Every structure is written in C-alpha cells, then in structure tokens.
C-alpha cells in the first residue's frame, strides 16, 4: 500500500539531485560540444596571437554555433572550412547600391536554390584540378563560386567536387583560398578521424573506468601523450616498418605496426639496462606505465 508514495519520494529525490562534476571541490560548468570547440579554438588563437586560424570541420560544426563565438573573440584572422549540407539554401551576392536608392542595403541577393539544385546546374561548368588527396596525386572535377550563406550571415566560397556518381560541396569563409587548397585541406581532415580511432581503440582512451572529472581528464591527457610518443618514435625510424595486416592498394604502415615494434623493443633484454624494471628502480616507474599504454 505504501509503494506508490515511496516511488514518488524516490522520483522526487532523483529529480532534485543535481548531476554536476567537480574538480578539487569546484563545480565545473556544463558546456555543449559546440561551446567546448569554440573555447578550444579561442585558447589556441590566444597562444598563437599572430597566426591565421583555419578550422576544418565536418558539417555538424559548420554553422553559426561555432563561427559566431570564435569569430567574435578571434577576429578576422579566424576562418572556417567545412562541408555544406545538401539542403542549405544559397543566395547571390547583394547588388551594389544604386544612386539615390532609398532604404537600407540588401544583405542577400537573388535566391540561387539549395546546394543540390546548384550542383545540377554547375556540373557542366566544372573543370579538372590536380590535387594531392589521400597520399596520391588525383584529378578531380570541381566548380567554385562565392555566394551568401544565411547560416553564417556572410559571403563564403563554395566548391562543388564531382565524383562519378556523387558530389560534395565544401565551403570556406576564407575567400583567398584556391580550389586546390580547399579540397586538399578538407581531404587531410580524414587523418584526424584516423587519429581519433587510434586514440580511442588502440590506446584505449574510451575504456576509462574513471568517475572523477579530473581523473577522466588525466586519463585522456596520458593517452594523447602516449599517441604522440608513438608517432615521434615512428618518425625517427630509419626504415618504414612492414605492414603486419596488408591491405590491397595500401603501402604505408599503420599505427598498430609502430606499437608492435615498441613492444618488441621493450621486451628486449638490453632495454632493461636503459630503463630498469620497477622492482629494481622505482624512479623509472613512469616509463613503465607509458610503455604499457603504448604497447
């Protein structure tokens, strides 16, 4: 008979409890992914105070949610390069003000249609460009035009890249970038996705069992350090390692191949002379932890 009241009290307790993260007793304010991304870009721009910042993002970040706060804090040296969604509506540049024209200037010109509509009309005007894409020199068919984009409320350069059966539209707020640069910069973004996979799956950042906000941050920082040390080790190898799991059409080595080489080197008897085991030298315990993370 008392179960409904008990459940009500339990529900009230759960709803009234504030789920907040704390670091050293201080509450960490909640931030969306968009706000966190903008904050990181602002901090990078503050460190490199005289260097132009070009943020290459996927279509999810390519809107005013990221652009507005970052541009407000960084200024004209900040630009974004992203992928345009197929349903984004594009507008022509506004006409120049005519003599004795009344009223305010128009912000947008004639409606050109969606990115999909324009792709059908501009494909015939596309030209071939030689670009370095995914480690190879390739010929791609592309067309570029400067248009107004309402999601950013400013002019952007849009590049339609046409493949055999599909197309993609890229845009950037930097009107000085060439078509080749826009395609190559966005193509290089895939390396970042590969880096996320290495960080999450190979190193194990997503397998954290930490429940404290500071511990989660420390775990992620150690994982990123281990990834960086692995690639530094790979960069200093005299010869490229052989790929263990060979893939047709790929000659480059993988991240797992470097981890295997480091693990083999750490198991070598001569390695203990440089970095003794924990039992013989507690001073080098940090080295042991890093090697375990890398291997």
CSV table of C-alpha atoms in Angstrom, one decimal:
chain,number,residue,atom,x,y,z
A,1,UNK,CA,0.0,0.0,0.0
A,2,UNK,CA,2.9,2.3,0.6
A,3,UNK,CA,4.8,1.6,-2.6
A,4,UNK,CA,3.4,4.5,-4.7
A,5,UNK,CA,4.4,7.0,-2.0
A,6,UNK,CA,7.8,5.6,-1.8
A,7,UNK,CA,8.3,5.6,-5.5
A,8,UNK,CA,7.1,9.2,-5.6
A,9,UNK,CA,9.6,10.2,-2.9
A,10,UNK,CA,12.4,8.3,-4.8
A,11,UNK,CA,11.5,10.1,-8.1
A,12,UNK,CA,11.5,13.4,-6.3
A,13,UNK,CA,14.9,12.7,-4.8
A,14,UNK,CA,16.4,11.7,-8.2
A,15,UNK,CA,14.9,14.7,-10.0
A,16,UNK,CA,16.1,17.1,-7.2
A,17,UNK,CA,19.6,15.7,-7.3
A,18,UNK,CA,21.9,17.9,-9.4
A,19,UNK,CA,24.4,15.9,-11.5
A,20,UNK,CA,27.4,18.2,-11.5
A,21,UNK,CA,31.1,17.4,-12.0
A,22,UNK,CA,33.6,18.9,-9.5
A,23,UNK,CA,37.4,19.3,-9.7
A,24,UNK,CA,39.1,19.9,-6.4
A,25,UNK,CA,35.8,20.9,-4.9
A,26,UNK,CA,34.9,23.4,-7.6
A,27,UNK,CA,31.8,22.8,-9.8
A,28,UNK,CA,32.7,22.5,-13.5
A,29,UNK,CA,30.1,24.4,-15.6
A,30,UNK,CA,28.3,22.4,-18.2
A,31,UNK,CA,29.3,23.2,-21.8
A,32,UNK,CA,27.9,21.8,-25.1
A,33,UNK,CA,30.2,20.3,-27.7
A,34,UNK,CA,29.9,23.4,-29.8
A,35,UNK,CA,30.8,25.7,-26.8
A,36,UNK,CA,33.8,23.5,-25.9
A,37,UNK,CA,35.0,23.5,-29.5
A,38,UNK,CA,34.8,27.3,-29.7
A,39,UNK,CA,36.6,27.7,-26.4
A,40,UNK,CA,39.5,25.4,-27.5
A,41,UNK,CA,39.8,27.4,-30.7
A,42,UNK,CA,39.9,30.7,-28.7
A,43,UNK,CA,42.6,29.3,-26.4
A,44,UNK,CA,44.7,28.2,-29.4
A,45,UNK,CA,44.3,31.6,-31.0
A,46,UNK,CA,45.4,33.3,-27.8
A,47,UNK,CA,48.6,31.2,-27.8
A,48,UNK,CA,49.3,31.9,-31.5
A,49,UNK,CA,48.4,35.5,-31.4
A,50,UNK,CA,49.6,36.5,-34.8
A,51,UNK,CA,48.9,33.3,-36.8
A,52,UNK,CA,45.8,32.9,-39.0
A,53,UNK,CA,43.5,30.2,-37.7
A,54,UNK,CA,41.6,27.9,-40.2
A,55,UNK,CA,39.3,25.4,-38.5
A,56,UNK,CA,38.5,22.4,-40.8
A,57,UNK,CA,35.3,20.8,-39.5
A,58,UNK,CA,32.5,18.4,-40.6
A,59,UNK,CA,29.1,19.6,-41.5
A,60,UNK,CA,27.9,19.4,-37.8
A,61,UNK,CA,30.2,22.2,-36.7
A,62,UNK,CA,29.9,24.2,-39.9
A,63,UNK,CA,27.3,26.7,-38.7
A,64,UNK,CA,26.9,29.9,-36.6
A,65,UNK,CA,27.1,27.9,-33.3
A,66,UNK,CA,30.8,27.6,-33.8
A,67,UNK,CA,31.5,30.5,-36.0
A,68,UNK,CA,29.9,33.3,-34.0
A,69,UNK,CA,31.7,32.9,-30.6
A,70,UNK,CA,35.0,32.0,-32.2
A,71,UNK,CA,34.9,34.9,-34.7
A,72,UNK,CA,33.8,37.4,-32.0
A,73,UNK,CA,36.8,36.5,-29.8
A,74,UNK,CA,39.5,35.9,-32.5
A,75,UNK,CA,38.5,38.4,-35.2
A,76,UNK,CA,39.4,38.5,-38.9
A,77,UNK,CA,42.3,36.0,-38.7
A,78,UNK,CA,39.8,33.2,-37.9
A,79,UNK,CA,38.2,31.3,-40.8
A,80,UNK,CA,36.3,28.0,-41.1
A,81,UNK,CA,36.3,25.3,-43.8
A,82,UNK,CA,33.5,22.8,-43.7
A,83,UNK,CA,31.1,20.6,-45.7
A,84,UNK,CA,27.9,22.1,-46.9
A,85,UNK,CA,24.7,20.3,-46.3
A,86,UNK,CA,22.7,19.3,-49.4
A,87,UNK,CA,19.6,21.3,-48.2
A,88,UNK,CA,21.5,24.6,-47.4
A,89,UNK,CA,20.0,27.4,-49.4
A,90,UNK,CA,22.4,29.7,-51.1
A,91,UNK,CA,22.0,33.3,-52.2
A,92,UNK,CA,23.8,35.5,-54.7
A,93,UNK,CA,25.9,38.5,-53.5
A,94,UNK,CA,23.8,41.6,-53.0
A,95,UNK,CA,23.7,44.2,-55.7
A,96,UNK,CA,25.7,47.4,-55.3
A,97,UNK,CA,23.7,50.3,-54.0
A,98,UNK,CA,22.3,52.4,-56.9
A,99,UNK,CA,22.5,56.2,-56.9
A,100,UNK,CA,19.6,57.8,-55.0
A,101,UNK,CA,18.4,54.4,-53.8
A,102,UNK,CA,16.1,54.6,-50.7
A,103,UNK,CA,16.1,52.3,-47.8
A,104,UNK,CA,18.8,50.0,-46.4
A,105,UNK,CA,21.2,47.9,-48.4
A,106,UNK,CA,20.1,44.4,-49.1
A,107,UNK,CA,22.1,41.8,-47.3
A,108,UNK,CA,21.3,39.0,-49.7
A,109,UNK,CA,21.0,38.8,-53.5
A,110,UNK,CA,18.8,36.6,-55.6
A,111,UNK,CA,17.9,33.1,-54.2
A,112,UNK,CA,20.0,30.6,-56.1
A,113,UNK,CA,18.5,27.4,-54.6
A,114,UNK,CA,19.8,24.6,-52.4
A,115,UNK,CA,23.3,23.1,-52.7
A,116,UNK,CA,21.7,20.2,-54.5
A,117,UNK,CA,19.9,22.4,-57.0
A,118,UNK,CA,23.1,24.3,-57.8
A,119,UNK,CA,25.1,21.1,-58.2
A,120,UNK,CA,22.9,20.1,-61.1
A,121,UNK,CA,23.3,23.4,-62.9
A,122,UNK,CA,27.1,24.0,-62.3
A,123,UNK,CA,28.3,20.5,-63.1
A,124,UNK,CA,28.7,21.3,-66.8
A,125,UNK,CA,31.0,24.2,-65.9
A,126,UNK,CA,33.3,22.1,-63.7
A,127,UNK,CA,37.0,21.9,-64.5
A,128,UNK,CA,39.7,19.3,-63.7
A,129,UNK,CA,42.2,20.1,-61.0
A,130,UNK,CA,45.3,18.1,-59.9
A,131,UNK,CA,45.3,17.7,-56.1
A,132,UNK,CA,47.2,15.8,-53.5
A,133,UNK,CA,44.4,13.7,-51.9
A,134,UNK,CA,44.9,10.8,-49.5
A,135,UNK,CA,48.6,10.5,-50.3
A,136,UNK,CA,48.2,10.5,-54.1
A,137,UNK,CA,48.0,13.0,-56.9
A,138,UNK,CA,44.5,12.8,-58.3
A,139,UNK,CA,42.4,14.6,-60.9
A,140,UNK,CA,39.1,15.9,-59.6
A,141,UNK,CA,36.3,17.7,-61.2
A,142,UNK,CA,35.3,20.9,-59.3
A,143,UNK,CA,33.5,24.2,-59.6
A,144,UNK,CA,33.7,27.2,-57.3
A,145,UNK,CA,31.5,30.2,-56.7
A,146,UNK,CA,31.2,32.9,-54.0
A,147,UNK,CA,27.7,33.1,-52.5
A,148,UNK,CA,25.9,34.3,-49.4
A,149,UNK,CA,25.2,31.8,-46.7
A,150,UNK,CA,22.4,32.6,-44.2
A,151,UNK,CA,23.6,30.2,-41.6
A,152,UNK,CA,26.8,32.3,-41.2
A,153,UNK,CA,25.3,35.6,-42.4
A,154,UNK,CA,28.3,36.3,-44.6
A,155,UNK,CA,29.8,35.5,-48.1
A,156,UNK,CA,31.5,32.2,-48.4
A,157,UNK,CA,33.3,30.4,-51.2
A,158,UNK,CA,31.6,27.1,-52.2
A,159,UNK,CA,33.4,24.3,-54.1
A,160,UNK,CA,31.4,21.5,-55.6
A,161,UNK,CA,33.5,18.4,-56.1
A,162,UNK,CA,32.0,15.9,-58.5
A,163,UNK,CA,32.7,12.2,-58.5
A,164,UNK,CA,31.4,9.5,-60.8
A,165,UNK,CA,28.1,9.1,-59.1
A,166,UNK,CA,28.2,11.5,-56.2
A,167,UNK,CA,29.2,15.0,-55.3
A,168,UNK,CA,30.0,17.0,-52.2
A,169,UNK,CA,30.0,20.8,-51.6
A,170,UNK,CA,32.7,22.4,-49.4
A,171,UNK,CA,32.6,26.0,-48.2
A,172,UNK,CA,35.0,28.3,-46.5
A,173,UNK,CA,34.9,31.9,-45.1
A,174,UNK,CA,38.4,32.5,-46.4
A,175,UNK,CA,37.8,33.8,-49.9
A,176,UNK,CA,41.5,33.8,-50.7
A,177,UNK,CA,41.9,30.1,-50.6
A,178,UNK,CA,42.3,28.4,-54.0
A,179,UNK,CA,40.1,25.5,-55.1
A,180,UNK,CA,43.1,23.1,-54.8
A,181,UNK,CA,43.8,24.2,-51.2
A,182,UNK,CA,40.2,23.8,-50.2
A,183,UNK,CA,40.0,20.3,-51.5
A,184,UNK,CA,43.4,19.3,-50.0
A,185,UNK,CA,42.7,20.8,-46.6
A,186,UNK,CA,39.4,19.1,-46.3
A,187,UNK,CA,40.8,15.8,-47.5
A,188,UNK,CA,43.5,16.0,-44.8
A,189,UNK,CA,40.8,16.1,-42.2
A,190,UNK,CA,40.4,12.3,-42.5
A,191,UNK,CA,43.8,11.9,-40.8
A,192,UNK,CA,42.2,13.5,-37.8
A,193,UNK,CA,39.4,10.8,-37.8
A,194,UNK,CA,42.1,8.1,-38.0
A,195,UNK,CA,43.8,9.8,-35.1
A,196,UNK,CA,40.6,9.6,-33.0
A,197,UNK,CA,40.4,5.9,-33.8
A,198,UNK,CA,44.0,5.3,-32.7
A,199,UNK,CA,43.4,7.3,-29.5
A,200,UNK,CA,40.1,5.6,-28.6
A,201,UNK,CA,40.6,2.0,-29.7
A,202,UNK,CA,44.4,1.3,-30.0
A,203,UNK,CA,45.5,3.4,-26.9
A,204,UNK,CA,42.2,2.9,-25.0
A,205,UNK,CA,41.0,6.3,-24.1
A,206,UNK,CA,37.3,5.3,-24.4
A,207,UNK,CA,37.9,2.4,-21.9
A,208,UNK,CA,38.4,4.6,-18.9
A,209,UNK,CA,36.7,3.5,-15.7
A,210,UNK,CA,37.3,6.8,-14.0
A,211,UNK,CA,34.3,8.5,-12.4
A,212,UNK,CA,36.0,11.7,-11.3
A,213,UNK,CA,36.2,14.7,-13.7
A,214,UNK,CA,39.9,15.3,-13.0
A,215,UNK,CA,40.7,11.6,-13.4
A,216,UNK,CA,39.0,11.4,-16.8
A,217,UNK,CA,41.0,14.5,-17.9
A,218,UNK,CA,44.2,12.9,-16.7
A,219,UNK,CA,43.5,9.6,-18.4
A,220,UNK,CA,42.8,11.4,-21.7
A,221,UNK,CA,46.0,13.5,-21.4
A,222,UNK,CA,48.1,10.4,-20.8
A,223,UNK,CA,46.5,8.7,-23.8
A,224,UNK,CA,47.2,11.6,-26.0
A,225,UNK,CA,50.8,11.7,-24.7
A,226,UNK,CA,51.2,8.0,-25.5
A,227,UNK,CA,49.9,8.5,-29.0
A,228,UNK,CA,52.3,11.4,-29.6
A,229,UNK,CA,55.3,9.4,-28.3
A,230,UNK,CA,54.4,6.6,-30.6
A,231,UNK,CA,54.4,8.8,-33.7
A,232,UNK,CA,57.6,10.5,-32.6
A,233,UNK,CA,59.2,7.1,-32.4
A,234,UNK,CA,57.8,6.2,-35.8
A,235,UNK,CA,59.2,9.5,-37.3
A,236,UNK,CA,62.7,8.6,-36.1
A,237,UNK,CA,62.8,5.1,-37.6
A,238,UNK,CA,65.4,4.8,-40.4
A,239,UNK,CA,63.2,2.5,-42.5
A,240,UNK,CA,59.4,2.2,-42.7
A,241,UNK,CA,58.1,-0.9,-40.8
A,242,UNK,CA,56.4,-3.7,-42.7
A,243,UNK,CA,52.7,-3.7,-42.5
A,244,UNK,CA,51.5,-6.7,-40.5
A,245,UNK,CA,48.0,-6.7,-41.8
A,246,UNK,CA,48.4,-6.0,-45.5
A,247,UNK,CA,45.6,-4.2,-47.4
A,248,UNK,CA,45.3,-4.1,-51.1
A,249,UNK,CA,46.3,-0.8,-52.5
A,250,UNK,CA,48.0,0.4,-49.3
A,251,UNK,CA,51.7,0.5,-48.9
A,252,UNK,CA,52.0,2.7,-45.8
A,253,UNK,CA,52.3,1.3,-42.3
A,254,UNK,CA,49.7,1.5,-39.6
A,255,UNK,CA,49.6,2.8,-36.0
A,256,UNK,CA,49.4,-0.8,-34.7
A,257,UNK,CA,52.7,-1.7,-36.5
A,258,UNK,CA,54.5,1.0,-34.5
A,259,UNK,CA,53.0,-0.2,-31.3
A,260,UNK,CA,54.2,-3.7,-32.1
A,261,UNK,CA,57.8,-2.5,-32.8
A,262,UNK,CA,57.9,-0.6,-29.5
A,263,UNK,CA,56.6,-3.6,-27.6
A,264,UNK,CA,59.3,-5.8,-29.1
A,265,UNK,CA,61.9,-3.2,-28.2
A,266,UNK,CA,60.7,-3.0,-24.6
A,267,UNK,CA,60.9,-6.8,-24.3
A,268,UNK,CA,64.5,-6.9,-25.4
A,269,UNK,CA,67.0,-7.8,-22.6
A,270,UNK,CA,69.2,-4.8,-23.5
A,271,UNK,CA,66.2,-2.4,-22.9
A,272,UNK,CA,66.4,-3.0,-19.1
A,273,UNK,CA,69.8,-1.5,-19.0
A,274,UNK,CA,68.4,1.8,-20.0
A,275,UNK,CA,65.1,1.5,-18.3
A,276,UNK,CA,65.3,-0.9,-15.4
A,277,UNK,CA,62.2,-2.7,-14.2
A,278,UNK,CA,60.1,-1.2,-11.4
A,279,UNK,CA,61.4,-3.7,-8.9
A,280,UNK,CA,65.0,-2.6,-9.4
A,281,UNK,CA,64.4,1.2,-9.9
A,282,UNK,CA,61.2,2.9,-8.7
A,283,UNK,CA,62.4,6.1,-10.3
A,284,UNK,CA,61.6,4.8,-13.8
A,285,UNK,CA,58.0,3.6,-12.9
A,286,UNK,CA,56.6,6.4,-15.2
A,287,UNK,CA,58.5,4.9,-18.1
A,288,UNK,CA,57.0,1.5,-17.4
A,289,UNK,CA,53.5,3.0,-17.3
A,290,UNK,CA,54.0,4.8,-20.6
A,291,UNK,CA,55.3,1.7,-22.3
A,292,UNK,CA,52.3,-0.3,-21.2
A,293,UNK,CA,50.0,2.4,-22.5
A,294,UNK,CA,51.7,2.4,-25.9
A,295,UNK,CA,52.0,-1.4,-26.2
